[in-house]
Short mmCIF file of C-alpha atoms and ligand atoms in Angstrom, two decimals:
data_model
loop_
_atom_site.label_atom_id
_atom_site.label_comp_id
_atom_site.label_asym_id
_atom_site.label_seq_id
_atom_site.Cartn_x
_atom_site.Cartn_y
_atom_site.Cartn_z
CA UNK P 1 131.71 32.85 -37.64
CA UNK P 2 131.81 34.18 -34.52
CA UNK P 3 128.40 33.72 -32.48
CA UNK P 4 125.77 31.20 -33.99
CA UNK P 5 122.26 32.92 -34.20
CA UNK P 6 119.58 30.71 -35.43
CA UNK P 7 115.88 30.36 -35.82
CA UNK P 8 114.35 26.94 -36.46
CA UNK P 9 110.45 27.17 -37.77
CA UNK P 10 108.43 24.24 -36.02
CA UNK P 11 111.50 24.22 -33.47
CA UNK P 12 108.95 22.64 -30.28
CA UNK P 13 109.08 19.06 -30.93
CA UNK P 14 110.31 16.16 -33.39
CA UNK P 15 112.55 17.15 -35.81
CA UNK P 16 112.65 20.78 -35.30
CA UNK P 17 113.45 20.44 -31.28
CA UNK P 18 116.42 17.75 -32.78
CA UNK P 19 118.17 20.70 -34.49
CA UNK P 20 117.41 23.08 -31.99
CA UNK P 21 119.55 20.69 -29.23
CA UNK P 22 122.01 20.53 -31.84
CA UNK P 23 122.25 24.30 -32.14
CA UNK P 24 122.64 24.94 -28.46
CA UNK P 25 125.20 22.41 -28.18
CA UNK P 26 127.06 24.66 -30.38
CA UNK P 27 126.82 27.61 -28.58
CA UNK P 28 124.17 28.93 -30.68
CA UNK P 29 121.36 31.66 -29.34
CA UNK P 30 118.34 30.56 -31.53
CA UNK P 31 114.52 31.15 -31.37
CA UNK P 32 112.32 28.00 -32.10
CA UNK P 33 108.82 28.97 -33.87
CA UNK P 34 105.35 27.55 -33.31
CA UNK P 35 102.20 28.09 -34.00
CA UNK P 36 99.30 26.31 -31.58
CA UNK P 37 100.51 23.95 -28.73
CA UNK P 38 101.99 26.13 -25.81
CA UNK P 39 102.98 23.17 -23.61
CA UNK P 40 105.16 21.65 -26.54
CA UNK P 41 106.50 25.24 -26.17
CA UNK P 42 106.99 25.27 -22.20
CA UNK P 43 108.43 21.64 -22.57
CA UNK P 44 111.07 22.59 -25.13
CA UNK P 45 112.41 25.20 -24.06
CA UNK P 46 113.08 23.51 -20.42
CA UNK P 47 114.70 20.87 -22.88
CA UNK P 48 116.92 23.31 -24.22
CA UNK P 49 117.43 25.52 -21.53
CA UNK P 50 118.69 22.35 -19.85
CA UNK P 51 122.17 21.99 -22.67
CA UNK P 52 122.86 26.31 -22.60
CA UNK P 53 125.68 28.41 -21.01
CA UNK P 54 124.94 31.66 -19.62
CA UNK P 55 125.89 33.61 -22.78
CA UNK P 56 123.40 31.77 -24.81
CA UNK P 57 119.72 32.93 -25.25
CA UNK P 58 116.63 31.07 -26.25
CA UNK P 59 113.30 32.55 -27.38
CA UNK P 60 110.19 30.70 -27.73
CA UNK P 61 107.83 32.65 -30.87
CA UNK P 62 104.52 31.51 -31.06
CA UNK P 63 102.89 32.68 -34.50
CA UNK P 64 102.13 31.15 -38.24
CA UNK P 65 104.85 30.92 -40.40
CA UNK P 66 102.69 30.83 -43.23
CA UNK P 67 102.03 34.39 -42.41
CA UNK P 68 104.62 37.11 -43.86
CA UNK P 69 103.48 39.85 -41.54
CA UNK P 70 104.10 37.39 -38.39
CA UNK P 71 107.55 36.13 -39.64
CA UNK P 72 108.24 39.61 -40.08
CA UNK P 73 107.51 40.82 -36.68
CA UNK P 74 109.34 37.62 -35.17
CA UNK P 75 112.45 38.68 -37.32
CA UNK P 76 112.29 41.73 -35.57
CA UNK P 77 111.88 40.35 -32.32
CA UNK P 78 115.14 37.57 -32.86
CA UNK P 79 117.21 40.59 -34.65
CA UNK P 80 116.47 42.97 -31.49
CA UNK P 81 116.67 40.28 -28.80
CA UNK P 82 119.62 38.28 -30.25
CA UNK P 83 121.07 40.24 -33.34
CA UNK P 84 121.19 39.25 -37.02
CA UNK P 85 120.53 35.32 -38.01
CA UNK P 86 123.45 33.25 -39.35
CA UNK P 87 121.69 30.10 -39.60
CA UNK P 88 117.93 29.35 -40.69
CA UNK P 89 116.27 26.23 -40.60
CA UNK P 90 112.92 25.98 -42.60
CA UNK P 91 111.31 23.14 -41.00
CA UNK P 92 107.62 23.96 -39.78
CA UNK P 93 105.16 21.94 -41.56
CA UNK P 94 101.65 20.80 -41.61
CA UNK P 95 100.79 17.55 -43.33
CA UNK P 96 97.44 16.77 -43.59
CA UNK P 97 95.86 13.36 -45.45
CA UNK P 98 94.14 14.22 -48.16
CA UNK P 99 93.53 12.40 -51.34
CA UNK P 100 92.84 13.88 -54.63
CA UNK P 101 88.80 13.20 -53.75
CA UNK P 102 89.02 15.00 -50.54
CA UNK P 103 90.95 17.64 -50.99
CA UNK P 104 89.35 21.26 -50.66
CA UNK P 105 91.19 24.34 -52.74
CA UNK P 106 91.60 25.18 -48.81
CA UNK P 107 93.70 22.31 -47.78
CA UNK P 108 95.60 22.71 -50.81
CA UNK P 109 96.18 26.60 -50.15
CA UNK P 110 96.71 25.89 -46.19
CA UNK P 111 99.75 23.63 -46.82
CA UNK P 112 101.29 25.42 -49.77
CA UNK P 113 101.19 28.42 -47.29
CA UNK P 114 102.64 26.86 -44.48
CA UNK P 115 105.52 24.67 -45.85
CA UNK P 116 106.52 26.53 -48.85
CA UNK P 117 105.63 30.54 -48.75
CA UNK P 118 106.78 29.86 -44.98
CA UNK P 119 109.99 28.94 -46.21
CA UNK P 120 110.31 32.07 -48.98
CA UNK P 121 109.53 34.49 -45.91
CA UNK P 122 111.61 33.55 -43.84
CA UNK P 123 114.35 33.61 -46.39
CA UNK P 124 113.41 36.76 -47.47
CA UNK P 125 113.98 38.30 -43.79
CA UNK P 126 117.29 36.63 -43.16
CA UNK P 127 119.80 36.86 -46.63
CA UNK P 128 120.07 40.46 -46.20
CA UNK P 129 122.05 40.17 -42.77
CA UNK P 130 123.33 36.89 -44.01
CA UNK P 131 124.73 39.21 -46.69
CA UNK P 132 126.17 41.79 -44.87
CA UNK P 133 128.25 39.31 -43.12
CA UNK P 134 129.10 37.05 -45.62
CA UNK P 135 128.30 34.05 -44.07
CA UNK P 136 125.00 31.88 -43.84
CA UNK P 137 123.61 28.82 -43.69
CA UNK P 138 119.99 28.00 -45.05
CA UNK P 139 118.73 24.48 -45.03
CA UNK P 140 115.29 23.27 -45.93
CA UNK P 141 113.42 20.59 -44.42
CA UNK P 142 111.54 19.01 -47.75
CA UNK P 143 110.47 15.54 -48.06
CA UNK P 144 111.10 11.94 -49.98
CA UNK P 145 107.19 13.33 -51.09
CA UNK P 146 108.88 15.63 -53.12
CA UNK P 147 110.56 13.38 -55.31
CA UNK P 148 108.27 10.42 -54.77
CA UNK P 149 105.11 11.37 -54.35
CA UNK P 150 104.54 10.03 -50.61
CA UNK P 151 101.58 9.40 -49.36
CA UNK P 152 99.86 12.52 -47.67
CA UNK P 153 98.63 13.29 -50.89
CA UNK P 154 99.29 16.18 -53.73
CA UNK P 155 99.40 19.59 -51.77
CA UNK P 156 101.79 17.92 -49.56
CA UNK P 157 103.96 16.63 -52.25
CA UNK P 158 103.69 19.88 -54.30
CA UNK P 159 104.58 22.16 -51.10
CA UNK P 160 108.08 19.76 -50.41
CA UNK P 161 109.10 19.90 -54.29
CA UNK P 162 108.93 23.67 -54.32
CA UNK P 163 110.74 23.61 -51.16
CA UNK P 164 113.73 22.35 -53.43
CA UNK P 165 113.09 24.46 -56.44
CA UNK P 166 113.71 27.20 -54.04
CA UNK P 167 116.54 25.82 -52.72
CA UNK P 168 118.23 25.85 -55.70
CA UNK P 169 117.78 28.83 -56.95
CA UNK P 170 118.66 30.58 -53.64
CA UNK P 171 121.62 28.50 -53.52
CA UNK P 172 123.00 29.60 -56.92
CA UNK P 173 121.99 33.61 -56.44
CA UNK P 174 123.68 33.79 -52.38
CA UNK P 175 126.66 31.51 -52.61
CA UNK P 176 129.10 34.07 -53.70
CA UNK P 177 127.78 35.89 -50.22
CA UNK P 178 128.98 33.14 -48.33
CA UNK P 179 125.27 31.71 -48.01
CA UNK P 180 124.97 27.76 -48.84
CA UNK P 181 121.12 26.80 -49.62
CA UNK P 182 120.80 23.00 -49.16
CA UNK P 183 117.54 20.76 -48.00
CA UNK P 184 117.45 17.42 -46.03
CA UNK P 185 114.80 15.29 -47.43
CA UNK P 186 113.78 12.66 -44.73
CA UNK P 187 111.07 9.66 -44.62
CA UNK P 188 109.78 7.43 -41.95
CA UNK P 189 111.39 9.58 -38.62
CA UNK P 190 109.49 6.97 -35.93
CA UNK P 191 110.15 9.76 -33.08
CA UNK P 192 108.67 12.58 -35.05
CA UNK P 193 105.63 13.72 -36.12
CA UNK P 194 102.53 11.28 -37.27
CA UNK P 195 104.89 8.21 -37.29
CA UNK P 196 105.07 9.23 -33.07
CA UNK P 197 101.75 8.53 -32.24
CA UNK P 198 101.64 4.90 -34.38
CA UNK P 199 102.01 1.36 -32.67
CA UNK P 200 105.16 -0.63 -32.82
CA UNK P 201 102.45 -3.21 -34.85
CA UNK P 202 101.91 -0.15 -37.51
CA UNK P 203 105.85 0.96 -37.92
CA UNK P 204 106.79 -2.22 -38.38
CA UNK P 205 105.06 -2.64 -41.75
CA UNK P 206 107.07 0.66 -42.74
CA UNK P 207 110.09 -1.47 -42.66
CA UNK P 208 108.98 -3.20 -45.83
CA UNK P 209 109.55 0.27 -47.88
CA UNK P 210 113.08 0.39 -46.97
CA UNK P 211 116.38 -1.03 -47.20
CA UNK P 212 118.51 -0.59 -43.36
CA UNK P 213 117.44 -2.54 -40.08
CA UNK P 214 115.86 0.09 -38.85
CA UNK P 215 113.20 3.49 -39.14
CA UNK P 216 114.68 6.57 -39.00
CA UNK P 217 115.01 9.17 -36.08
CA UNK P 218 115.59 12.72 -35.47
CA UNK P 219 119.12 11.83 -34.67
CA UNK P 220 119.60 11.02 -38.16
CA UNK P 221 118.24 13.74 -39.32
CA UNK P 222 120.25 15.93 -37.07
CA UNK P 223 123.72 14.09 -38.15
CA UNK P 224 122.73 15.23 -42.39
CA UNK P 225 121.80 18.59 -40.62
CA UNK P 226 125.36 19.50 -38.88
CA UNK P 227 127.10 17.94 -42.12
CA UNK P 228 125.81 20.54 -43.96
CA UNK P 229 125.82 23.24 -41.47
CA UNK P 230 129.78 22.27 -41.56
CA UNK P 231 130.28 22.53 -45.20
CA UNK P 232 131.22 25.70 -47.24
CA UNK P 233 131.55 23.13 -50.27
CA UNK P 234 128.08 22.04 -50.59
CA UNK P 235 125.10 23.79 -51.68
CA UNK P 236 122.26 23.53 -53.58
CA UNK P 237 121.82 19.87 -52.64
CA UNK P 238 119.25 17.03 -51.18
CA UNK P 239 120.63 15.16 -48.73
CA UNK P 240 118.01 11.66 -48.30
CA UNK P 241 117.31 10.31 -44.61
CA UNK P 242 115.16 7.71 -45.38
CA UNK P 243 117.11 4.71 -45.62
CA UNK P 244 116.87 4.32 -49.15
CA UNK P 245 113.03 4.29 -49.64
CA UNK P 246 114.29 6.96 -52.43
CA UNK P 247 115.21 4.13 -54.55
CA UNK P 248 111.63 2.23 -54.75
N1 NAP L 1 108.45 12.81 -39.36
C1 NAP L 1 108.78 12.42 -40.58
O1 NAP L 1 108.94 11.21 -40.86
C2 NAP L 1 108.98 13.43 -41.68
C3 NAP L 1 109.22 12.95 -42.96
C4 NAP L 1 109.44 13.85 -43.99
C5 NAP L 1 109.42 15.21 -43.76
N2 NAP L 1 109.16 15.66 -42.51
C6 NAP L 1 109.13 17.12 -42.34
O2 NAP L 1 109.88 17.49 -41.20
C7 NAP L 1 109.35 18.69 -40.64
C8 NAP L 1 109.13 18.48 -39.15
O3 NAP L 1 108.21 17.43 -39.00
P1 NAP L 1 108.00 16.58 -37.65
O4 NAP L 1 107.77 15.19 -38.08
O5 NAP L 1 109.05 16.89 -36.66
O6 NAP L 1 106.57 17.19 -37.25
P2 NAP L 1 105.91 17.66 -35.88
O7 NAP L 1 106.39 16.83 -34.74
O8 NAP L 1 104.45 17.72 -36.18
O9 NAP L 1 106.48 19.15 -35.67
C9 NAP L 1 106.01 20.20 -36.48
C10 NAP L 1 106.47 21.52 -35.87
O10 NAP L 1 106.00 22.59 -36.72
C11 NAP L 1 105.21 23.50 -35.95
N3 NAP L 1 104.20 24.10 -36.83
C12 NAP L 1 103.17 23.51 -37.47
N4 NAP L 1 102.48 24.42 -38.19
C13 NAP L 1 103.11 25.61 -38.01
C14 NAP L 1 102.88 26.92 -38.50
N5 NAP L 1 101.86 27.21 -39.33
N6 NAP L 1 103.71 27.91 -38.09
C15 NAP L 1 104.76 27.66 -37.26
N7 NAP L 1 105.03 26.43 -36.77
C16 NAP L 1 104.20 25.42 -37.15
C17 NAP L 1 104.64 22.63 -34.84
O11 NAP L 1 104.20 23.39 -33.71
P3 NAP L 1 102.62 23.64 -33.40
O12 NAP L 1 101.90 22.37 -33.65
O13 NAP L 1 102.57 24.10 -31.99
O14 NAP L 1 102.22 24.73 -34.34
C18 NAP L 1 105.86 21.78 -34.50
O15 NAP L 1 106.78 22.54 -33.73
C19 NAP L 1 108.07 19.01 -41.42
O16 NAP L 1 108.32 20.00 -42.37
C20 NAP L 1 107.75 17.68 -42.10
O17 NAP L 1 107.03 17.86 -43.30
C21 NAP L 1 108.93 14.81 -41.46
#
């Protein structure tokens, strides 16, 4: 492939801004996608403007991914602005606390929306060009939730498990376009997301639920993310960054 175009959903910080470095590293024009904190936004794009060549191009979409009319218009915006996407990564995602006696039929909507239909829509906007080339590269950010249950409660679990139902499926329909489907399922990332804002005192007792030295970080999940973005032999799989918590 010629010239790397990417999106990455949820692209302004943690994981998302990981994969994002990793793309423009490559030469890659990508947008990154949020949906409420601008200065996350104005901070990452300095970040990645900071790693990018003259012939690359960065956009910054602010809008809900949960929404199909938004991811729409933002495909339309990234085909115009940068041409047709080769590489999509599904990573935006909300993950609110909630157990079974305080969850709402809203929370349980809200994240379903977000971090699966999210992932179907954008999907949905990028295999056709993906198609006409013969050549993409889909990978879904799920969750060791969606095999273990986790912690954040059922919507959250439910949302990361469809994730790699649809996955599957989309890896066994596109691969004979050239398309590989595959998901990264990670678990205790200390630089990303809620695990950023805990104390050394609090992470350390996450140590107990796995079996390396060490938490996770982005890096790691960057490393399973470029392994599969380098792999025409591999779809339809779940690749587990979480230092063998899988296993308990
Ligand atoms: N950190 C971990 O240990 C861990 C473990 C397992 C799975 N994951 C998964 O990894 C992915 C990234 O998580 P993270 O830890 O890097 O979280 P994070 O730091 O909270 O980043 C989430 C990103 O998603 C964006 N976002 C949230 N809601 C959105 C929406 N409706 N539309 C578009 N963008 C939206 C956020 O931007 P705004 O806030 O500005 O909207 C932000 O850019 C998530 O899918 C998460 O479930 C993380």
């Amino acid at each position: 492939m010629d010239k790397l175009i990417a999106v990455v959903t949820g692209g302004t910080r943690g994981i998302g801004l990981a994969i994002a470095e990793s793309l423009v590293k490559r030469d890659a024009s990508l947008a990154i996608t949020y949906k409420g904190e601008d200065k996350d936004a104005v901070n990452a794009r300095r970040h990645l403007e900071s790693f990018k060549k003259d012939n690359q191009c960065i956009l910054t979409l602010k809008g809900d991914a949960g929404d199909s009319g938004v991811v729409a218009e933002h495909y339309n915006t990234v085909r115009s602005k940068l041409g047709p996407v080769n590489i999509l990564v599904n990573n935006a995602g909300i993950m609110p606390a909630r157990s079974f006696d305080e969850i709402s039929v809203q929370d349980w909507d809200e994240t379903l929306r977000v971090n699966l239909s999210g992932a179907f829509y954008w999907c949905r906007q990028v295999v056709p060009d993906m198609k006409a080339t013969n050549f993409g590269r889909i990978v879904n950010i799920s969750s060791l939730a969606a095999r273990g249950g986790g912690v954040v409660g059922p919507h959250y679990a439910a949302s990361k498990a469809g994730m790699l139902g649809l996955t599957r499926y989309a890896a066994k329909e596109l691969g004979f376009n050239g398309i590989t489907v595959n998901a990264i399922a990670p678990a205790f990332i200390e630089d990303a997301g809620i695990f950023a804002q805990w104390t050394q005192e609090k992470r350390a007792l996450l140590k107990e639920k796995i079996f390396v030295p060490r938490l996770g970080n982005a890096l790691d999940v960057v490393r399973a993310f470029e392994y599969l973005l380098d792999s025409p032999f591999v779809t339809g799989v779940t690749l587990d960054v979480n230092g063998g918590a899988f296993m308990i």
